[in-house]
Coordinates of C-alpha atoms in Angstrom, one line a residue:
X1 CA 28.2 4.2 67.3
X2 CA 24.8 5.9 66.7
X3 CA 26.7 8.8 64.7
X4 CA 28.9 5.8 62.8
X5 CA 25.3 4.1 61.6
X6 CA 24.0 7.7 60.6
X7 CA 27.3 8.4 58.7
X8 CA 26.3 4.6 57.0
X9 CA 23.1 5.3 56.1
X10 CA 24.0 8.7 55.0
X11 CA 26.6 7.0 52.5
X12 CA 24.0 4.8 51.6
X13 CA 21.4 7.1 50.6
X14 CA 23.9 8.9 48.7
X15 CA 25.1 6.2 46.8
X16 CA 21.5 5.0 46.1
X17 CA 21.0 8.4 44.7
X18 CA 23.8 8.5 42.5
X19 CA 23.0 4.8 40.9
X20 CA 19.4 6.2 40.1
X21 CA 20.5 9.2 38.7
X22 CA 23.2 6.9 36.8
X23 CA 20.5 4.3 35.4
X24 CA 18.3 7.5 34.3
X25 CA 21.7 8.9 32.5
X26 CA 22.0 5.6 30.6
X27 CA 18.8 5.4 29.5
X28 CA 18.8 9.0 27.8
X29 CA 22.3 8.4 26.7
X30 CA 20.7 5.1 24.6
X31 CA 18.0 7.2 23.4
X32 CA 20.5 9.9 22.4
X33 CA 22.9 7.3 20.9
X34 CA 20.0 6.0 18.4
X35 CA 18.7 9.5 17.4
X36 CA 22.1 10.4 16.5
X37 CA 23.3 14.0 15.9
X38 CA 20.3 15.4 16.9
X39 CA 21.0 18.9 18.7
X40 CA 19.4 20.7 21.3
X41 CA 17.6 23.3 18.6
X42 CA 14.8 20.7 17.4
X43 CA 12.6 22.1 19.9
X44 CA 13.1 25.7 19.2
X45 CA 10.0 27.1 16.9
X46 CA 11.0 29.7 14.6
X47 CA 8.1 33.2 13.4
X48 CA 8.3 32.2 9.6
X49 CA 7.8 28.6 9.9
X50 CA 4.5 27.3 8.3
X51 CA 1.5 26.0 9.9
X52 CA 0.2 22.1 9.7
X53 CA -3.2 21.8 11.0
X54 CA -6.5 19.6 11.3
X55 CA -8.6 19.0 14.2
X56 CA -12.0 16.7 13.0
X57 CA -12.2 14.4 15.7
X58 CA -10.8 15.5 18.9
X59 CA -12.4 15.0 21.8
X60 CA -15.1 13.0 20.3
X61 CA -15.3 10.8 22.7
X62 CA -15.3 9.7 26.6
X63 CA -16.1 5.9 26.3
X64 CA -14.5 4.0 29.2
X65 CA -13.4 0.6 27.3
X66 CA -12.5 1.1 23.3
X67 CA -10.4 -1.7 21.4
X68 CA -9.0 -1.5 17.8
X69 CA -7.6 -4.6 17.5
X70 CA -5.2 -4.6 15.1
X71 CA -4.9 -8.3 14.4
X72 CA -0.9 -7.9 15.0
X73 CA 2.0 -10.3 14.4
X74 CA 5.8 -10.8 14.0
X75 CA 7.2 -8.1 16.5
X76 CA 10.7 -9.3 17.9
X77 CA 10.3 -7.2 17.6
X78 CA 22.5 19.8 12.5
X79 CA 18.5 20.9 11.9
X80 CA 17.1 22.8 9.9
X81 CA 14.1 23.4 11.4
X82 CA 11.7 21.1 13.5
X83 CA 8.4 19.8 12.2
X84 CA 5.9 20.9 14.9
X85 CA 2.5 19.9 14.8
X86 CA -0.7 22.4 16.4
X87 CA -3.4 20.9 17.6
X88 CA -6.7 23.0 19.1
X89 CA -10.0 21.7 21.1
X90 CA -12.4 23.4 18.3
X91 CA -13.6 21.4 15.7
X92 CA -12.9 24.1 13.4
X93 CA -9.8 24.3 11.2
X94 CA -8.0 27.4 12.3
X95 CA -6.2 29.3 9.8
X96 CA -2.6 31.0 11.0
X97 CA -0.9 33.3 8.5
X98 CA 3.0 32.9 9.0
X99 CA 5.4 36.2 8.9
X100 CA 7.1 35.4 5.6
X101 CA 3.2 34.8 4.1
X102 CA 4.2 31.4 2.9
X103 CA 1.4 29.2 1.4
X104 CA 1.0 25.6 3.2
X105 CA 0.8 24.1 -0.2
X106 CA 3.5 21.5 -1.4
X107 CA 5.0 21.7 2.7
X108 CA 7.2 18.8 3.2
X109 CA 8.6 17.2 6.1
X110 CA 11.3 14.5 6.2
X111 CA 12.8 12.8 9.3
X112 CA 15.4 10.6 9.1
X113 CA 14.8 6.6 9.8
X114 CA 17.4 4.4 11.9
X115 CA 17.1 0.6 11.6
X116 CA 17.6 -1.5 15.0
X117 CA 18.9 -4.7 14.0
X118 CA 17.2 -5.9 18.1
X119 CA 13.8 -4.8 17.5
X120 CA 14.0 -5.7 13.6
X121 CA 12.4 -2.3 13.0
X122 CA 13.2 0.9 11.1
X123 CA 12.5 4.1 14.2
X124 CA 12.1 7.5 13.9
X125 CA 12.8 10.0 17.2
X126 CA 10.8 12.6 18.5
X127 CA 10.3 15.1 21.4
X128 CA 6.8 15.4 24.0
X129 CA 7.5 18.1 26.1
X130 CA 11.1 18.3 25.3
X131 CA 11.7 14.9 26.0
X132 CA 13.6 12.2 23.9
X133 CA 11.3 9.4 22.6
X134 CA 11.8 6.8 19.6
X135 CA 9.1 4.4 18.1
X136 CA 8.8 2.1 15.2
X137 CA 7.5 3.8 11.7
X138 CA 4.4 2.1 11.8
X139 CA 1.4 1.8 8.6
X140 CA -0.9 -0.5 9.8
X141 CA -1.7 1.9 13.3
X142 CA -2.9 5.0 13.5
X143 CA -1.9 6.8 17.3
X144 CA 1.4 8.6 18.0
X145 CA 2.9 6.6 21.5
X146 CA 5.4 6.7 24.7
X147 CA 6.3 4.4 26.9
X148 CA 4.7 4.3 30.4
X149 CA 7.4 3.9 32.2
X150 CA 10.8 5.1 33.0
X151 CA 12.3 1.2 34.0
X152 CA 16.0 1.3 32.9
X153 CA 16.3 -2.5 32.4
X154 CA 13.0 -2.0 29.9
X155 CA 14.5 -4.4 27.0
X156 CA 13.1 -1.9 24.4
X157 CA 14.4 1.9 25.2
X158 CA 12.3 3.5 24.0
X159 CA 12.8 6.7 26.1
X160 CA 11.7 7.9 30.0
X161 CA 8.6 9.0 30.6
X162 CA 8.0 11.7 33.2
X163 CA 4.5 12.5 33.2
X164 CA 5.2 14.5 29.6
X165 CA 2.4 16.7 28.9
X166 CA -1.4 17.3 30.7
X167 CA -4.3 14.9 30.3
X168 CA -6.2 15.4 27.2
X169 CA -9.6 15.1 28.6
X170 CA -10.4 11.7 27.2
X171 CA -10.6 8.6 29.2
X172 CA -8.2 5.9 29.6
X173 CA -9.0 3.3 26.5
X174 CA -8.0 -0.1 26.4
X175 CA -6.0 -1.4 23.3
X176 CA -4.7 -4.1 21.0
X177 CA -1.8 -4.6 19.7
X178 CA 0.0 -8.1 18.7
X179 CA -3.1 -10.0 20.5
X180 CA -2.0 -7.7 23.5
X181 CA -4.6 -5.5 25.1
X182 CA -4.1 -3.1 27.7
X183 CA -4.9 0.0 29.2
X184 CA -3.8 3.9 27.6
X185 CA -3.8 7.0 29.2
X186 CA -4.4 9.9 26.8
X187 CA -2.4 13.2 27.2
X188 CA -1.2 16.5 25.3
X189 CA 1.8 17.9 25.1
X190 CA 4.1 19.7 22.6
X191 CA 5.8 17.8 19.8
X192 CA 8.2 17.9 17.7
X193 CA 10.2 15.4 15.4
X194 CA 14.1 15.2 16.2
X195 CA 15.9 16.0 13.2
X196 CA 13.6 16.7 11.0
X197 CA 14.1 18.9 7.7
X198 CA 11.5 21.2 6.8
X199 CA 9.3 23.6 9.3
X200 CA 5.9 24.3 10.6
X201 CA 4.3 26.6 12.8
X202 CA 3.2 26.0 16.6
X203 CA 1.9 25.7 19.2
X204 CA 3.0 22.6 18.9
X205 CA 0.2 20.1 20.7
X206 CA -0.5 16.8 20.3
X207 CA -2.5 13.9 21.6
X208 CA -0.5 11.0 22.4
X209 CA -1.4 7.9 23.9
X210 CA 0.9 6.8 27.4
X211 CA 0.9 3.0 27.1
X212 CA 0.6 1.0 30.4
X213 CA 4.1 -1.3 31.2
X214 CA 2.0 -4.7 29.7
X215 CA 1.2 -3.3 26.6
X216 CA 4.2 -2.1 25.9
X217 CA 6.4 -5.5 27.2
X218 CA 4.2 -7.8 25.5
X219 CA 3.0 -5.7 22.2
X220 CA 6.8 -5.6 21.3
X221 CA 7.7 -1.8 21.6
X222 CA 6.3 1.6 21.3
X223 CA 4.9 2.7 17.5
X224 CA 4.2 5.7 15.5
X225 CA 1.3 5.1 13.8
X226 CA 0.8 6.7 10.0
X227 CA -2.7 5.1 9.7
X228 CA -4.4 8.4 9.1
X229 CA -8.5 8.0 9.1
X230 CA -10.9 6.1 11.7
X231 CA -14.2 5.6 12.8
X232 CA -15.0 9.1 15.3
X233 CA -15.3 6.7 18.9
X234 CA -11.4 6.1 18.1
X235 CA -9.0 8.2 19.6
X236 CA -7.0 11.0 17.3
X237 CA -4.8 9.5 15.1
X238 CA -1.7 11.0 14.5
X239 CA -1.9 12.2 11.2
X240 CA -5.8 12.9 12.0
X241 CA -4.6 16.1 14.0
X242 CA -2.4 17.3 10.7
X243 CA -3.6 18.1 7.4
X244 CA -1.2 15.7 5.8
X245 CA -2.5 14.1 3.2
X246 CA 0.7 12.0 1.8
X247 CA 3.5 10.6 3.2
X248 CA 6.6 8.6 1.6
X249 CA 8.8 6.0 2.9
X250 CA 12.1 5.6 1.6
X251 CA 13.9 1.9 2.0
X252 CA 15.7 2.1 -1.0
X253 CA 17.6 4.5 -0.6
X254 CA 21.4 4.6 1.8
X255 CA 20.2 7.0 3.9
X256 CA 16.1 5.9 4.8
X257 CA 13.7 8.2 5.7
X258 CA 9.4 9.5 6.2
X259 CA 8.4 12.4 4.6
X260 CA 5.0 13.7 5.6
X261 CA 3.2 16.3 2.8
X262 CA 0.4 18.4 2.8
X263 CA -0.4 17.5 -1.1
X264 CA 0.2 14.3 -2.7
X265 CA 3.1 13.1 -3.9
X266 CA 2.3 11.2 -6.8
X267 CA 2.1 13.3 -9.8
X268 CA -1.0 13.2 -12.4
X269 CA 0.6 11.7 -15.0
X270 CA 2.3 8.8 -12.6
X271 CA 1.3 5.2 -12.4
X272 CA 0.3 3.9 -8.9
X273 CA -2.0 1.1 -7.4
X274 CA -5.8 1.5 -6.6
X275 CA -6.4 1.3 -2.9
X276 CA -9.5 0.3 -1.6
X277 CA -11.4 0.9 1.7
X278 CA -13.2 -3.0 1.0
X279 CA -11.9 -3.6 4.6
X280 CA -13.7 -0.9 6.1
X281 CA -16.9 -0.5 4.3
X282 CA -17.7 -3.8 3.9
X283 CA -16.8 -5.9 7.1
X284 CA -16.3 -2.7 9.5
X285 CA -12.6 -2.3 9.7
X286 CA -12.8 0.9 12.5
X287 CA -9.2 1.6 11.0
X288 CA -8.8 2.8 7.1
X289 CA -5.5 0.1 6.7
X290 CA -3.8 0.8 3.7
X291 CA -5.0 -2.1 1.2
X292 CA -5.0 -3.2 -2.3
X293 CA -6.4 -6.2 -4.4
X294 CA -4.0 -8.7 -5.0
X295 CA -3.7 -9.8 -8.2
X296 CA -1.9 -13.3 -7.5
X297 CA 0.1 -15.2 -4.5
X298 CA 2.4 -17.5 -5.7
X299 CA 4.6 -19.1 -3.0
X300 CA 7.7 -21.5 -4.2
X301 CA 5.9 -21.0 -7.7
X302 CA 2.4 -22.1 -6.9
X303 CA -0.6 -20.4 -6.8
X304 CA -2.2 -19.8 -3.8
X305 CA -6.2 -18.7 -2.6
X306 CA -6.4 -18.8 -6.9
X307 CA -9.6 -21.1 -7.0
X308 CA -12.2 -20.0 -4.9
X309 CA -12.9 -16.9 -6.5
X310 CA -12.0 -14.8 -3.0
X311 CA -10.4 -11.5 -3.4
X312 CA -7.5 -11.2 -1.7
X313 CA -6.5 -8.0 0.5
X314 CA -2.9 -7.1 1.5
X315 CA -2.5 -4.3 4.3
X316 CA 0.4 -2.8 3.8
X317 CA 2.6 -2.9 7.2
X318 CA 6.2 -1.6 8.1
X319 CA 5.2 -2.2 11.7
X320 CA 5.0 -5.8 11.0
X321 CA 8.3 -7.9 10.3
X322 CA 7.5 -10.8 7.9
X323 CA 3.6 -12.1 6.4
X324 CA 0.6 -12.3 8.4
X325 CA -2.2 -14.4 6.2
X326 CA -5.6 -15.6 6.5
X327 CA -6.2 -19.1 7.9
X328 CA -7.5 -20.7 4.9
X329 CA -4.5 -19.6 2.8
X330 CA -2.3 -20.6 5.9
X331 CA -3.7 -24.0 5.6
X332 CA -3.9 -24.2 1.7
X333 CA -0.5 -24.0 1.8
X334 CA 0.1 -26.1 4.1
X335 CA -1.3 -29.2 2.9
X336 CA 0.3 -28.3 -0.8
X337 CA 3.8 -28.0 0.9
X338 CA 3.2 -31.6 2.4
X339 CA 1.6 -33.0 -0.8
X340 CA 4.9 -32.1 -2.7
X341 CA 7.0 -32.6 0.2
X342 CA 8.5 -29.4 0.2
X343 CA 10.9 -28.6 2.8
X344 CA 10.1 -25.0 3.5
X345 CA 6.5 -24.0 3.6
X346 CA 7.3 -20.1 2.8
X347 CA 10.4 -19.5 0.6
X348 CA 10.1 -17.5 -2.3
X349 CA 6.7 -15.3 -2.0
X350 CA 5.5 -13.5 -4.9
X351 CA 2.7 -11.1 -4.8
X352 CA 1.4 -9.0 -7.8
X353 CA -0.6 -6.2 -8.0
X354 CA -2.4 -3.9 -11.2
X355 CA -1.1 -0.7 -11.6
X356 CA -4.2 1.7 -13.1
X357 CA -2.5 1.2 -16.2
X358 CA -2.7 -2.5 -16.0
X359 CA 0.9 -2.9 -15.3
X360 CA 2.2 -5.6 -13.1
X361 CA 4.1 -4.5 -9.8
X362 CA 5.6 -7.4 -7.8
X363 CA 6.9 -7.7 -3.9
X364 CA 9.0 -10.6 -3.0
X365 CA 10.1 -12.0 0.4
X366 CA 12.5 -15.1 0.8
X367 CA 11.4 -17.0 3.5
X368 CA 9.3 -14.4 5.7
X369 CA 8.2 -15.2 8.9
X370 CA 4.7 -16.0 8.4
X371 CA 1.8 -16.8 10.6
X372 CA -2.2 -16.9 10.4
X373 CA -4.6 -14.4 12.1
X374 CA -6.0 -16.6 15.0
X375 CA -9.8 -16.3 13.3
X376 CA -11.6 -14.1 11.2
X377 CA -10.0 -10.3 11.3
X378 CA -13.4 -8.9 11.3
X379 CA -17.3 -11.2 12.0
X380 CA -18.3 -11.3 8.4
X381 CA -14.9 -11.6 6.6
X382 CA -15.7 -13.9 3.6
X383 CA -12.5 -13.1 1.7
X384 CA -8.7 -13.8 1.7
X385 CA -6.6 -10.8 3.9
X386 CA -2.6 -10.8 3.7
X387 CA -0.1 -8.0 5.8
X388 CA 3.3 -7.6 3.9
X389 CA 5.3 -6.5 6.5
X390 CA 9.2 -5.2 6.3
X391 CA 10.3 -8.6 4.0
X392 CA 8.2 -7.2 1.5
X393 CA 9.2 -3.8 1.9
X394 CA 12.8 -3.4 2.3
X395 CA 14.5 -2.0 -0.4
X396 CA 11.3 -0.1 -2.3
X397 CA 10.5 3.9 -2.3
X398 CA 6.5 4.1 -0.8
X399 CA 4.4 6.2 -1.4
X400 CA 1.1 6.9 -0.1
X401 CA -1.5 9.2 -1.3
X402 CA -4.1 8.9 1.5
X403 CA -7.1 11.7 0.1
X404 CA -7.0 9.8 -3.5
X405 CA -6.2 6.1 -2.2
X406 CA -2.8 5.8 -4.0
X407 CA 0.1 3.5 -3.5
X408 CA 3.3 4.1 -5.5
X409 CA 5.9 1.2 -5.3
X410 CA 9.4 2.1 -6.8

């Protein structure tokens, strides 16, 4: 008998073994599935590939608790050559000279974007450490994420973490996202995107932030943030630890995609929008959100916030899914939809901007999902703020300049 119930719990223990390995399995086969055709050279770093660098604010700080809250809504929500990314402790731009004595000027990188009809979000895939990771293509955040944990039945996959990388030497923060706030560990590790065209040189290290199991559950999912510059006592931002200074988003075409540049993309001669940094010089934004002065809101063809003699800001947000507004527009339109007993309070949403040339550019939404920020965004906010989210921005060609504060909207 006593050999029998070894032999059982021998079985057992085998069996258990097996079902974790098998749950593991499926989670990297879901993850594989998504990033699609991706092959087992995107990690591989090549002697003429070009080097991507910047390094201004890392390690700048060790404060236990910081928050950025984001004021966030609406989340259901063969290569050629990988883009790798260096990063270095000195706060001194180090110069690499690659074998084939390529200049970094005009370097382009372009990953390919996958829409998930579950999370209502377009994702690009990457590798920490080797490891298979997807996140939602994010422009109203500014950190590179993982996941925190490695739970199978997760409802987002958004890969398996496996204590990737070493810490960074900063301190745990805690951060907001969709009203959410919880705790990040920050760590460093090598990247690379997953199917990426274009190249750079290594070593490829970057600081990402680990998020803990709440923030991740209740946020809605894991994001790659392309919010470039923030106050110094904020963690590195992705793009803060490159020397990219553009980046282009591409919903309109079949096949979507993010390019990241290291010299703007829109031409001299080109039209484009003004933005502004109103946000953050003026009522302390800690995050520079892309933003422009709107030039009118019209919702089911009436005018909204047009009276007062408020400016109106709109961040523009692929992280978010439909309209996030300020409370007073929120109620504005409100009380009009009752007044003319409307029976949909956002249908057809207009919003017009002025090109430099004083040309009208327009972004429409049918029916978004929209919803107020639960107070003022920031303590002395005395103006209208709206976030146009992916209603707004399917189908168009974005294009951000983020040294000269241009938006292009094709």
């Amino acid at each position: 008998m006593a050999r029998l119930r070894m032999s059982l719990v021998q079985v057992c223990c085998v069996a258990f073994t097996s079902l974790l390995l098998a749950c593991t399995l499926c989670v990297e086969a879901l993850i594989n599935t998504a990033c699609s055709s991706i092959t087992a050279t995107d990690t591989n770093i090549r002697a003429d590939n070009v080097l991507l660098m910047a390094t201004s604010n890392v390690g700048s700080n060790n404060d236990e608790r910081v928050s950025v809250s984001q004021q966030r809504r609406e989340f259901f929500r063969s290569i050629s050559s990988p883009f790798a990314v260096s990063l270095y402790s000195s706060s001194t731009p180090i110069v690499a000279v690659a074998a084939s004595a390529q200049d970094v000027t005009g370097e382009k990188v372009t990953v390919p974007l996958e829409w998930n009809e579950k999370i209502q979000g377009y994702l690009v895939c990457y590798r920490i450490d080797g490891d298979l990771f997807r996140a939602v293509v994010d422009t109203g955040s500014p950190f590179l994420t993982i996941p925190g944990t490695c739970d199978p039945t997760t409802k987002f996959k958004w890969g398996c973490y496996r204590n990737e990388g070493v810490p960074s030497g900063l301190k745990n923060t805690f951060e907001q996202f969709d009203g959410v706030e919880g705790e990040v560990e920050w760590r460093t590790a090598q990247f690379t995107f997953a199917n990426a065209t274009g190249s750079m040189i290594g070593p490829p290290k970057m600081i990402f932030g680990v998020l803990s199991p709440r923030l991740q559950g209740l946020s809605g999912g894991v994001f790659f943030g392309l919010v470039r510059d923030t106050d110094s006592w904020i963690r590195p931002s992705f793009l803060g630890q490159t020397v990219v200074e553009a980046f282009n988003i591409d919903l309109a075409s079949a096949e979507k995609s993010l390019t990241l540049s290291t010299t703007p993309l829109i031409g001299r001669d080109d039209d484009y929008i003004q933005l502004v940094n109103d946000l953050r010089r003026r009522y302390g934004d800690p995050t520079l959100h892309y933003t422009a002065k709107v030039k009118k809101l019209t919702v089911n063809g009436s005018p909204l916030a047009a009276s007062d003699g408020k400016p109106i800001f709109a961040i523009i947000d692929t992280g978010v899914t439909g309209m996030i507004v300020s409370r007073e527009i929120f109620d504005e339109r409100y009380i009009s939809a009752r007044a003319q007993k409307e029976r949909k309070m956002w249908n057809d949403v207009v919003v017009s901007f002025n090109t430099a040339r004083g040309k009208a550019v327009t972004l429409t939404a049918d029916a978004p999902l929209t919803t107020p920020f639960g107070g003022k965004p920031w303590k002395n906010f005395d103006a209208h703020l709206i976030v146009l989210g992916l209603s707004f921005l399917e189908g168009n060609n974005l294009t951000i300049d983020i040294s000269t504060d241009r938006l292009r909207i094709n």
